[in-house]
Coordinates of C-alpha atoms in Angstrom, one line a residue:
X1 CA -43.8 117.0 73.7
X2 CA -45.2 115.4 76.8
X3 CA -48.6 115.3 77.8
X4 CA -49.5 118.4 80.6
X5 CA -50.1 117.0 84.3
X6 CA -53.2 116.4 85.9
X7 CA -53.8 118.3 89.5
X8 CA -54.0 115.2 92.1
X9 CA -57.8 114.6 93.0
X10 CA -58.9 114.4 96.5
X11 CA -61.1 111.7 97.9
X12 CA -65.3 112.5 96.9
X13 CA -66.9 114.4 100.0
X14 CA -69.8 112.8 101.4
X15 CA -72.7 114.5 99.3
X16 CA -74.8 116.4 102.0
X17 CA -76.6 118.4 100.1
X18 CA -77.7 115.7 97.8
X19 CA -79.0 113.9 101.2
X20 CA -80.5 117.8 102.3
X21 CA -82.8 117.7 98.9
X22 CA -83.8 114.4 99.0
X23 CA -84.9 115.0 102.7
X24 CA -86.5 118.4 101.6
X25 CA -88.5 116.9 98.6
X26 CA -89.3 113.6 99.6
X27 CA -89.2 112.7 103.3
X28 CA -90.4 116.0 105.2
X29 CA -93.1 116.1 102.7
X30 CA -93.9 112.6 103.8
X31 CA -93.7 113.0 107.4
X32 CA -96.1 115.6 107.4
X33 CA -98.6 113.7 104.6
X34 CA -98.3 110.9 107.8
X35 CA -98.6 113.3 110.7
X36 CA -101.8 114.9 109.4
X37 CA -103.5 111.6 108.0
X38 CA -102.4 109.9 111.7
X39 CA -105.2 112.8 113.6
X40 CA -107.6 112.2 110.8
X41 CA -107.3 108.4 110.3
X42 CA -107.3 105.6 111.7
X43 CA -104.4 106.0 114.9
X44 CA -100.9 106.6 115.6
X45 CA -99.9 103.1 115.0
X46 CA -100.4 103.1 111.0
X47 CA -98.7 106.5 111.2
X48 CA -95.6 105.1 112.5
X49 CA -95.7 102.0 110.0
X50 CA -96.2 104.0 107.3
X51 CA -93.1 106.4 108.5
X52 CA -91.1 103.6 108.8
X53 CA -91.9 102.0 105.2
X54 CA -91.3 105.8 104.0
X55 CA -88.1 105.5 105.8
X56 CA -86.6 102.5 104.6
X57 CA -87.6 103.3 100.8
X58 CA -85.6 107.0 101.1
X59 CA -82.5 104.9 102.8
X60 CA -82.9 102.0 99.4
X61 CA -83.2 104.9 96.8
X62 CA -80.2 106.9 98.3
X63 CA -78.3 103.2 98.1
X64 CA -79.1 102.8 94.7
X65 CA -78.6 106.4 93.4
X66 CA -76.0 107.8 95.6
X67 CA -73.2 105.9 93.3
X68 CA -74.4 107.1 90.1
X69 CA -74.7 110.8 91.5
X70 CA -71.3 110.3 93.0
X71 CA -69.8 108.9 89.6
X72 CA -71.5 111.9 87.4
X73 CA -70.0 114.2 89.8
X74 CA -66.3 112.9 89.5
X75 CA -67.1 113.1 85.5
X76 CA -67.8 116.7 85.8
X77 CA -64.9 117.3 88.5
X78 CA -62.5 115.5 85.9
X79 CA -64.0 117.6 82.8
X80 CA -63.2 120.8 85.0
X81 CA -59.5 119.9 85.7
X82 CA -59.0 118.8 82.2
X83 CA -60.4 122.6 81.1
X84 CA -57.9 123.8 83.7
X85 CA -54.6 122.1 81.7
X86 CA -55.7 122.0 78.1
X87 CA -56.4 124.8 75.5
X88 CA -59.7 124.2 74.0
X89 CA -59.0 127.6 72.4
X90 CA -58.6 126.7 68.7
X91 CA -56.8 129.6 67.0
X92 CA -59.4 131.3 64.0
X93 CA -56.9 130.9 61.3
X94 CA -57.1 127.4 61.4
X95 CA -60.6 126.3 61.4
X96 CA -61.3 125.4 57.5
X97 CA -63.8 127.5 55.6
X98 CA -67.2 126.0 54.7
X99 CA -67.3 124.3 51.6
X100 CA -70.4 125.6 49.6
X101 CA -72.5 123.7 47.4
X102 CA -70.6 123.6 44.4
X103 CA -67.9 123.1 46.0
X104 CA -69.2 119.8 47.3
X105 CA -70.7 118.7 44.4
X106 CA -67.0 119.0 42.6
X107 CA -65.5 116.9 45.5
X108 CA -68.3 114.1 45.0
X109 CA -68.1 114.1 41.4
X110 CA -64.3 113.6 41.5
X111 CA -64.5 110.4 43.8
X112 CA -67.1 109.2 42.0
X113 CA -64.4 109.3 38.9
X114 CA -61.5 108.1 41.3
X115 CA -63.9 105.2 42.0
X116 CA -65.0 104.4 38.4
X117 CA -60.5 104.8 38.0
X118 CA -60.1 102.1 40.5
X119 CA -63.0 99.4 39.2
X120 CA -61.3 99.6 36.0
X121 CA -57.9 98.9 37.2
X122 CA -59.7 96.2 39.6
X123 CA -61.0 94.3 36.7
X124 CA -58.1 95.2 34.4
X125 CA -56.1 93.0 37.3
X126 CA -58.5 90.6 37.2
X127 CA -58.4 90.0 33.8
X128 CA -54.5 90.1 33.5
X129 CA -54.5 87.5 36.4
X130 CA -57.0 85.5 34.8
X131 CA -55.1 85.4 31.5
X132 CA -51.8 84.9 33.5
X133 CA -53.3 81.5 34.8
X134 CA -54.5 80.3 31.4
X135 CA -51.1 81.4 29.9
X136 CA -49.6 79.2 32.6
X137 CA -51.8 76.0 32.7
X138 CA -51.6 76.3 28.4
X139 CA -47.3 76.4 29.0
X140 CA -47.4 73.7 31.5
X141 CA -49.7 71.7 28.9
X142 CA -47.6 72.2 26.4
X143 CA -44.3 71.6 28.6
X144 CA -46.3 67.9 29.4
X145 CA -47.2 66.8 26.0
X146 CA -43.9 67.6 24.6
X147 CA -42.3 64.7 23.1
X148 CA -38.5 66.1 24.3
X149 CA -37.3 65.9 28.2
X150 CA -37.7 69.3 29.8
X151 CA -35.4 69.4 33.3
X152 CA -35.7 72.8 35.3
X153 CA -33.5 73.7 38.1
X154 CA -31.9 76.4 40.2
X155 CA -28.7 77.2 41.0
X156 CA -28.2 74.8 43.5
X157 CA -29.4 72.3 41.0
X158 CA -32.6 71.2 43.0
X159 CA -35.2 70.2 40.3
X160 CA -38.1 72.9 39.8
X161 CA -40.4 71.1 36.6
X162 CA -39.7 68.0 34.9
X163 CA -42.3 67.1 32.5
X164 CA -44.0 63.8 31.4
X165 CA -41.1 62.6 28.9
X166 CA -38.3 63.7 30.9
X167 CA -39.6 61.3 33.5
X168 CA -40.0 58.8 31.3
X169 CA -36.5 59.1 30.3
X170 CA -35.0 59.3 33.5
X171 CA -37.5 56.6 35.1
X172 CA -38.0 59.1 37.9
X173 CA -41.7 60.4 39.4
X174 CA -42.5 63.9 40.0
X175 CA -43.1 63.2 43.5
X176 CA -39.5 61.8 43.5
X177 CA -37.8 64.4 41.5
X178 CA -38.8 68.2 42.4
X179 CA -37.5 69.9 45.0
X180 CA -34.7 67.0 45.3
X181 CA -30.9 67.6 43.8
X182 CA -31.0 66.2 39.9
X183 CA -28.2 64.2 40.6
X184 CA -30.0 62.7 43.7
X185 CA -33.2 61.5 41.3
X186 CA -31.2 61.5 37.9
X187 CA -28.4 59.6 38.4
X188 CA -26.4 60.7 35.5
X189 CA -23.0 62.3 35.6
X190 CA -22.9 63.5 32.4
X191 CA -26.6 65.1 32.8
X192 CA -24.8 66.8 35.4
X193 CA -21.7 67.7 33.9
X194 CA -23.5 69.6 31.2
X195 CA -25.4 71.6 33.6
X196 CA -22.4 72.4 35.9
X197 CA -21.0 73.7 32.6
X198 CA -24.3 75.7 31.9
X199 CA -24.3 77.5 35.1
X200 CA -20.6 78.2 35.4
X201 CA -20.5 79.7 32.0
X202 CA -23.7 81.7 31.1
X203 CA -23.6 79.7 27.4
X204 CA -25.6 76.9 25.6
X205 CA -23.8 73.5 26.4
X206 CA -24.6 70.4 24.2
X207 CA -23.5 67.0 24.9
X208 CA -25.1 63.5 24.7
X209 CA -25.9 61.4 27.7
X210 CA -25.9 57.9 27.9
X211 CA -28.0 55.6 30.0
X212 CA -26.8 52.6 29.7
X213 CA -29.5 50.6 32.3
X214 CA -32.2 52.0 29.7
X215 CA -30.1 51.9 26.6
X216 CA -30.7 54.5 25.6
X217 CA -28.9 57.7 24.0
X218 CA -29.9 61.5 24.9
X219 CA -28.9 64.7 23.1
X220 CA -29.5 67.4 25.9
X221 CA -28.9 71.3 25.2
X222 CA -28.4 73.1 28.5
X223 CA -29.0 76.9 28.6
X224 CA -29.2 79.9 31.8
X225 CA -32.7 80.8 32.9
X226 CA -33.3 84.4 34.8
X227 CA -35.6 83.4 38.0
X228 CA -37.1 85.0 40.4
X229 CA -34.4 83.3 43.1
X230 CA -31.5 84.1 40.8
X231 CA -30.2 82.0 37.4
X232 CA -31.3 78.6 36.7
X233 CA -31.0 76.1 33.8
X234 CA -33.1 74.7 31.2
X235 CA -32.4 71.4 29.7
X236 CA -34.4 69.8 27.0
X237 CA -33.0 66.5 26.2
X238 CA -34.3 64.6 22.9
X239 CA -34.3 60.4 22.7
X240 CA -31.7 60.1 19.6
X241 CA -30.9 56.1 20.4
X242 CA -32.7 55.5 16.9
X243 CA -31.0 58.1 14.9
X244 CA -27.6 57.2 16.0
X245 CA -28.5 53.3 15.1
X246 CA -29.6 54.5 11.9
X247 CA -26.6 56.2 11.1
X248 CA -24.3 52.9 12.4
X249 CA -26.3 51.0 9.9
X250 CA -25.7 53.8 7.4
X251 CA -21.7 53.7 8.0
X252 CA -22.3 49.7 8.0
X253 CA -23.8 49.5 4.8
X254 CA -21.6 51.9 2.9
X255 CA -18.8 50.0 4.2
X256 CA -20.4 46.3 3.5
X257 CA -21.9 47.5 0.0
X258 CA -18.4 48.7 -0.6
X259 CA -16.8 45.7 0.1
X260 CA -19.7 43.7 -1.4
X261 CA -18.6 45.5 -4.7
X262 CA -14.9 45.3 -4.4
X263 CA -14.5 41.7 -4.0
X264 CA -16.0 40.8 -7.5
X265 CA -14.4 43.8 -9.2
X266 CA -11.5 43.0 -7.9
X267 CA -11.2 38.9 -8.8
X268 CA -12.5 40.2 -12.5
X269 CA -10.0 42.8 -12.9
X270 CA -7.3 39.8 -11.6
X271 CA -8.5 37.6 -14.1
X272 CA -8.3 40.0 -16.7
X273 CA -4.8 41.2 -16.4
X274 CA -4.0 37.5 -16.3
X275 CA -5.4 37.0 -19.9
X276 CA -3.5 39.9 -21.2
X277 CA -0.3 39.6 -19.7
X278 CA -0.3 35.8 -21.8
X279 CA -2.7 33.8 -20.2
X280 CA -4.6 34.0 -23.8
X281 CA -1.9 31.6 -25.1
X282 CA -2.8 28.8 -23.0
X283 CA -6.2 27.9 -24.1
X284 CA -7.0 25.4 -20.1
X285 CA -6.2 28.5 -17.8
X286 CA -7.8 30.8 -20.4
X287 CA -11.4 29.3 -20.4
X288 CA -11.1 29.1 -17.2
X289 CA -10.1 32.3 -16.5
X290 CA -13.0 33.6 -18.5
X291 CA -15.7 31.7 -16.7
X292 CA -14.2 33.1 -13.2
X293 CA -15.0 36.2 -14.5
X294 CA -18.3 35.9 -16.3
X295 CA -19.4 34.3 -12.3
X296 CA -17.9 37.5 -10.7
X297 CA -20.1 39.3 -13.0
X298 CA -22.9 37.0 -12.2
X299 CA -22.6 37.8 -8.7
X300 CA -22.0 41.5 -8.8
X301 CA -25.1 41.8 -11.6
X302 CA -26.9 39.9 -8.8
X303 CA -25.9 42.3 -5.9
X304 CA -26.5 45.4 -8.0
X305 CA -30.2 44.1 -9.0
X306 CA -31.0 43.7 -5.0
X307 CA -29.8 46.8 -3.7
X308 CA -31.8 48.5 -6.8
X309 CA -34.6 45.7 -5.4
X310 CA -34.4 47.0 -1.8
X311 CA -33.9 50.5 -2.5
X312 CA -37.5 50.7 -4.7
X313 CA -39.2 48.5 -1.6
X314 CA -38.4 51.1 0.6
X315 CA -38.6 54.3 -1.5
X316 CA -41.9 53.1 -3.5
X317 CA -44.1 51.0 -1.4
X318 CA -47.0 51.9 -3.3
X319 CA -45.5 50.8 -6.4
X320 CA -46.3 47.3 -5.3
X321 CA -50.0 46.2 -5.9
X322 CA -51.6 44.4 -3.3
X323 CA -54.7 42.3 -4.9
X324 CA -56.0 39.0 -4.0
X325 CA -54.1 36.0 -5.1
X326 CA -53.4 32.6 -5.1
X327 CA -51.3 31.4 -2.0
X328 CA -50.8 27.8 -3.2
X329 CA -49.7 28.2 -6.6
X330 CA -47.6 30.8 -5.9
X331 CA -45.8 28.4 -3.0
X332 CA -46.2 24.9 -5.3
X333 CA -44.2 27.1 -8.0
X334 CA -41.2 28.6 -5.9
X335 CA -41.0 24.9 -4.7
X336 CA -40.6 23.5 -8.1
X337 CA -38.2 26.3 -9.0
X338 CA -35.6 25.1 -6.2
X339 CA -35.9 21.3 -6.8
X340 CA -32.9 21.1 -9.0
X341 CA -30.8 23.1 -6.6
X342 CA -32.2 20.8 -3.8
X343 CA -31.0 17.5 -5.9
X344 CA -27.7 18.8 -6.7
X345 CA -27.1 19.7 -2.9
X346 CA -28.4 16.4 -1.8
X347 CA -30.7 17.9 0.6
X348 CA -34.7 16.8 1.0
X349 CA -36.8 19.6 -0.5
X350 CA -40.6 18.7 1.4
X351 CA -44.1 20.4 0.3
X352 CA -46.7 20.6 2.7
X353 CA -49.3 22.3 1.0
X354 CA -53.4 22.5 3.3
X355 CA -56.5 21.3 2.0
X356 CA -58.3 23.7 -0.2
X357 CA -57.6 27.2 -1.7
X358 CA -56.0 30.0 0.2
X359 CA -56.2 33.7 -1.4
X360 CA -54.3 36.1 0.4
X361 CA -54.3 40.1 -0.3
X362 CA -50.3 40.7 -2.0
X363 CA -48.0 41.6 -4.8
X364 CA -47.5 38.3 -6.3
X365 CA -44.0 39.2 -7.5
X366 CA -43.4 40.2 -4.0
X367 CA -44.7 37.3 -2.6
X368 CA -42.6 34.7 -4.7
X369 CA -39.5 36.7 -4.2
X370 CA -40.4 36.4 -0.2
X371 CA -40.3 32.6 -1.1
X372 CA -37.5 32.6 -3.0
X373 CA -35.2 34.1 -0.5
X374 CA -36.6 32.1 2.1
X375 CA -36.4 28.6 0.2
X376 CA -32.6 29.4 -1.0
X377 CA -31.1 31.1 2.1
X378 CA -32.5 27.4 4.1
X379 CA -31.0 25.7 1.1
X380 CA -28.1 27.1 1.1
X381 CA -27.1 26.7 5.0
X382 CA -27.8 23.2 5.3
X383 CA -25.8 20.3 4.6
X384 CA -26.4 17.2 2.5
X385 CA -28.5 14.3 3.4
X386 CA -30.4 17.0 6.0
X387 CA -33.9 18.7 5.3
X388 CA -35.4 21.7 3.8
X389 CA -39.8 21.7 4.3
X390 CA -42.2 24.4 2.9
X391 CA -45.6 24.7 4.7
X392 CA -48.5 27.0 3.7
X393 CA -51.6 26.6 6.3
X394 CA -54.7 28.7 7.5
X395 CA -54.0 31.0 10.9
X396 CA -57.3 32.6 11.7
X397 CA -57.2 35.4 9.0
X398 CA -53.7 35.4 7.7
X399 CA -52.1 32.5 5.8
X400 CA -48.6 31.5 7.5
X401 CA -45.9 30.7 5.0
X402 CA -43.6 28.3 6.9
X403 CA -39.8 27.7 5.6
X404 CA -37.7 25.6 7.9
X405 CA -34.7 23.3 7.8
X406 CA -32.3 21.2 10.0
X407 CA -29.2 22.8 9.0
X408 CA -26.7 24.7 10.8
X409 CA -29.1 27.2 12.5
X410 CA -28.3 30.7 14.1
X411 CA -27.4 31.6 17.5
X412 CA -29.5 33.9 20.0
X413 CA -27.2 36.8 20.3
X414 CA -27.2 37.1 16.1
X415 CA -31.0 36.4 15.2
X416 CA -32.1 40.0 16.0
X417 CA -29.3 41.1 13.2
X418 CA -30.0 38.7 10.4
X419 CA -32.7 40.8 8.8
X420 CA -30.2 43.6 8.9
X421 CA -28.6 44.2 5.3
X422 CA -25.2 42.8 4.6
X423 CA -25.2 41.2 7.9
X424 CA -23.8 37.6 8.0
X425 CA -23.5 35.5 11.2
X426 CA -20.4 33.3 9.1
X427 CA -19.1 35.6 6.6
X428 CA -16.6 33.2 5.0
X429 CA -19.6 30.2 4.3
X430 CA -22.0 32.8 2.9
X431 CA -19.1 34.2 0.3
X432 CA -18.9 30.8 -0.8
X433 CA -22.5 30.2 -0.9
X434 CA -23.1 33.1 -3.2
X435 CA -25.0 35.2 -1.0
X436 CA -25.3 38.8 -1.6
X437 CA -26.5 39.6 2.4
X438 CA -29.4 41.4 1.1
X439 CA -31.9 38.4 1.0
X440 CA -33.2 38.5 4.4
X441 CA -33.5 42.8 4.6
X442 CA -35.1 42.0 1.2
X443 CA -38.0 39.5 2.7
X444 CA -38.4 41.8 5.8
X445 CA -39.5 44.9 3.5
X446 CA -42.1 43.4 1.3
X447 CA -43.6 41.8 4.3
X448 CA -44.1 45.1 5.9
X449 CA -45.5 46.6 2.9
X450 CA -47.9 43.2 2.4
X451 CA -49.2 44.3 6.2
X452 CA -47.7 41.2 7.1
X453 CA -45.3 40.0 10.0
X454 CA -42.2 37.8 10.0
X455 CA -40.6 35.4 12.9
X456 CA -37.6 33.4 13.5
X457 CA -37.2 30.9 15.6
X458 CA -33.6 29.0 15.7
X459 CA -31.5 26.9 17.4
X460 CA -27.5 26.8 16.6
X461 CA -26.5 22.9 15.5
X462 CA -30.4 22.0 15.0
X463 CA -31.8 24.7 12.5
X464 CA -34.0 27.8 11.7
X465 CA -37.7 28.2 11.0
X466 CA -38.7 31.3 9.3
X467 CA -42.5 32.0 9.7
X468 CA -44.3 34.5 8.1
X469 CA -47.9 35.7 7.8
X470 CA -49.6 37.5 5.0
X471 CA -53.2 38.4 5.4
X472 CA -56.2 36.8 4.2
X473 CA -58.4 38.4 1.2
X474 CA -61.5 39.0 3.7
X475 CA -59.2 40.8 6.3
X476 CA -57.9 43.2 4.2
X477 CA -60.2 46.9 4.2
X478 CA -59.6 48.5 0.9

């Protein structure tokens, strides 16, 4: 529908009838109020200055107000061609009735509940949004104290969240890592791998990473997110580097212990079926047949009594009783005890004991079995004519037991192992020294349960010094 046209206007006519009244009511009257005052007053000279002021204030005031008049009067010529095109006839039937009072009062009272309506859906909002933002700073708290790697990302694999740990693990900053590609910031193919596999499938994928700069061993589950930009993946990644050395030691001490136990067993049972098969008869190879196997028994009686040992040090740690006792006669002792074996192996046994008494906070048994192990393991790996030395001293508030010798000493890629049960840096020498391969693990677990700490400090071709520190009776709390 297009709007009705408007008939053309013609230019505004000069207004002489506005000019006529103002000439009727204002200057006439004034002419004459001159004319009469002139033959009464003072001459015809102020007559004519007063018509011409009279004039001149008639020719401003028409200036000033013939615009205005002109401009009302185009207003009103415009509101009469306007009447002329548009019905301003409004039909009866569609003029609304007028409400009545009650009517009214219906009407306001139904806003007023349409308003109460909407202030409780306004702070209903408010309240969900509220709780939506603690809901989402308590999940991103969580997300960051969690001890396991949490990795987010999209499809495209850019990183959306990766908490605290997994940036530890990944040696990546968060600056670094979100919004980037994972494999850009997390340089780990297999990482990737498992969340290609994610993705592409729909299904939980499980695989272990390796990180081999940080040496360390992950155990990541991948699984499909639903975000608001399409499907995603979760992976949550846990450090399992100690658990899988835990179980290599597991499988390695099955397999040692079982070997440990075989190789007695088996020179017994050899000696055995030797005596019955008519090595009775000859009375030289019998006797010495028989005291082969009462040392095989020695030895494997020996290896059962230390994994027993071992096995109650690390199941029942309270079982020991620490209480103050007496350092020095507890060392002097253990050093008497290994003399003999010292003499017989032509090596220098040396005592070097402090001035005064020294009480430290242990299990005695515990600590001359610490002693013991220490003093025969250094005995056993050095060669005649060379020199075994026990030391006992003050440091600050521990007492440092000191065993070291200048025998055939232990090399820097083994020393980390040799607390390690069963482990042997020369297999072959400690068979034929008697050792069982527990010694060392032994010493290592009754220092931790004394609160104590143990060192070694070795040099292959010039010897080992075993240092280890038991605390002092005033240091101990109890």
């Amino acid at each position: 529908m297009t709007a009705p046209e408007l008939p053309p206007t013609s230019p505004d006519p000069v207004n002489w009838s506005l000019f006529w009244r103002v000439w009727r009511s204002v200057f006439l009257p004034a002419l004459l109020g001159m004319t009469f005052w002139a033959f009464t007053g003072p001459g015809w000279s102020w007559a004519l200055i007063a018509l011409v002021v009279v004039s001149i204030s008639v020719q401003h005031t028409m200036l000033i107000a013939g615009p205005m008049i002109q401009t009302a009067a185009r207003l009103r010529k415009t509101a009469r061609d306007l009447k002329a095109v548009l019905p301003l006839e409004v039909p009866s039937s569609s003029v609304p009735p007028t409400p009545n009072r009650d009517e009214l009062i219906a009407a306001e009272e139904e806003l007023f509940a349409v308003g109460v309506r909407v202030q409780t859906e306004l702070k209903t909002l408010r309240e969900l949004a509220l709780h939506l933002e603690q809901s989402t700073t308590l999940f991103e708290g969580v997300l960051e104290t969690m001890q396991e790697a949490v990795l987010v990302v999209d499809s495209s694999e850019h990183v959306l969240f990766i908490n605290s740990a997994a940036r530890d693990l990944f040696d990546v900053s968060q600056f670094s890592a979100v919004g980037k590609l994972a494999w850009e910031s997390i340089r780990s193919s297999q990482l990737q791998e498992i969340i290609e596999q994610a993705l592409s499938t729909g299904k939980m994928v499980r695989g272990e990473v390796d990180l081999p700069r940080r040496k360390l061993i992950l155990d990541v589950s991948a699984v499909v997110l639903s975000l608001e930009s399409g499907p995603g993946c979760l992976a949550v990644a846990y450090d399992v580097t100690n658990l899988r050395r835990l179980e290599k030691m597991r499988r390695e001490f099955v397999s040692n212990v079982s070997h440990e136990l075989k190789t007695p067993l088996t020179s017994i049972q050899a000696y055995a079926d030797t005596l019955l098969n008519g090595g009775l008869e000859d009375e030289g190879s019998s006797r010495l047949f028989v005291e082969r196997i009462i040392e095989q028994s020695e030895r494997l009686s020996l290896l059962i009594q230390d994994l027993l040992r071992l096995a109650k040090i690390e199941s029942e740690p309270e079982a020991f009783r620490l209480e103050p006792c007496d350092a020095l006669a507890i060392a002097a002792t253990t050093f008497q005890d290994h003399q003999a074996i010292a003499e017989t192996r032509q090596v220098r046994l040396e005592y070097q004991p402090p001035e005064g008494p020294l009480s430290v906070i242990a299990d005695a048994d515990g600590l001359r079995t610490i002693l013991n192990n220490l003093l025969s393991n250094a005995l056993s790996y050095t060669p005649a004519g060379e020199q075994v030395k026990l030391t006992v001293r003050r440091a600050g508030e521990r007492v440092q037991f000191e065993v070291s010798d200048t025998g055939v000493g232990i090399a820097r890629e083994y020393q980390s192992r040799v607390f390690e049960r069963f482990y042997r840096v020369d297999k072959s020498r400690a068979r034929s020294v008697g050792g069982t391969g527990l010694g060392l693990a032994i010493v290592r677990h009754l220092v931790e349960v004394m609160q104590g700490e143990i060192t070694l400090e070795s040099e292959l071709g010039k010897g080992s010094t075993f240092r280890v520190w038991i605390p002092c009776t005033k240091s101990i709390t109890p």
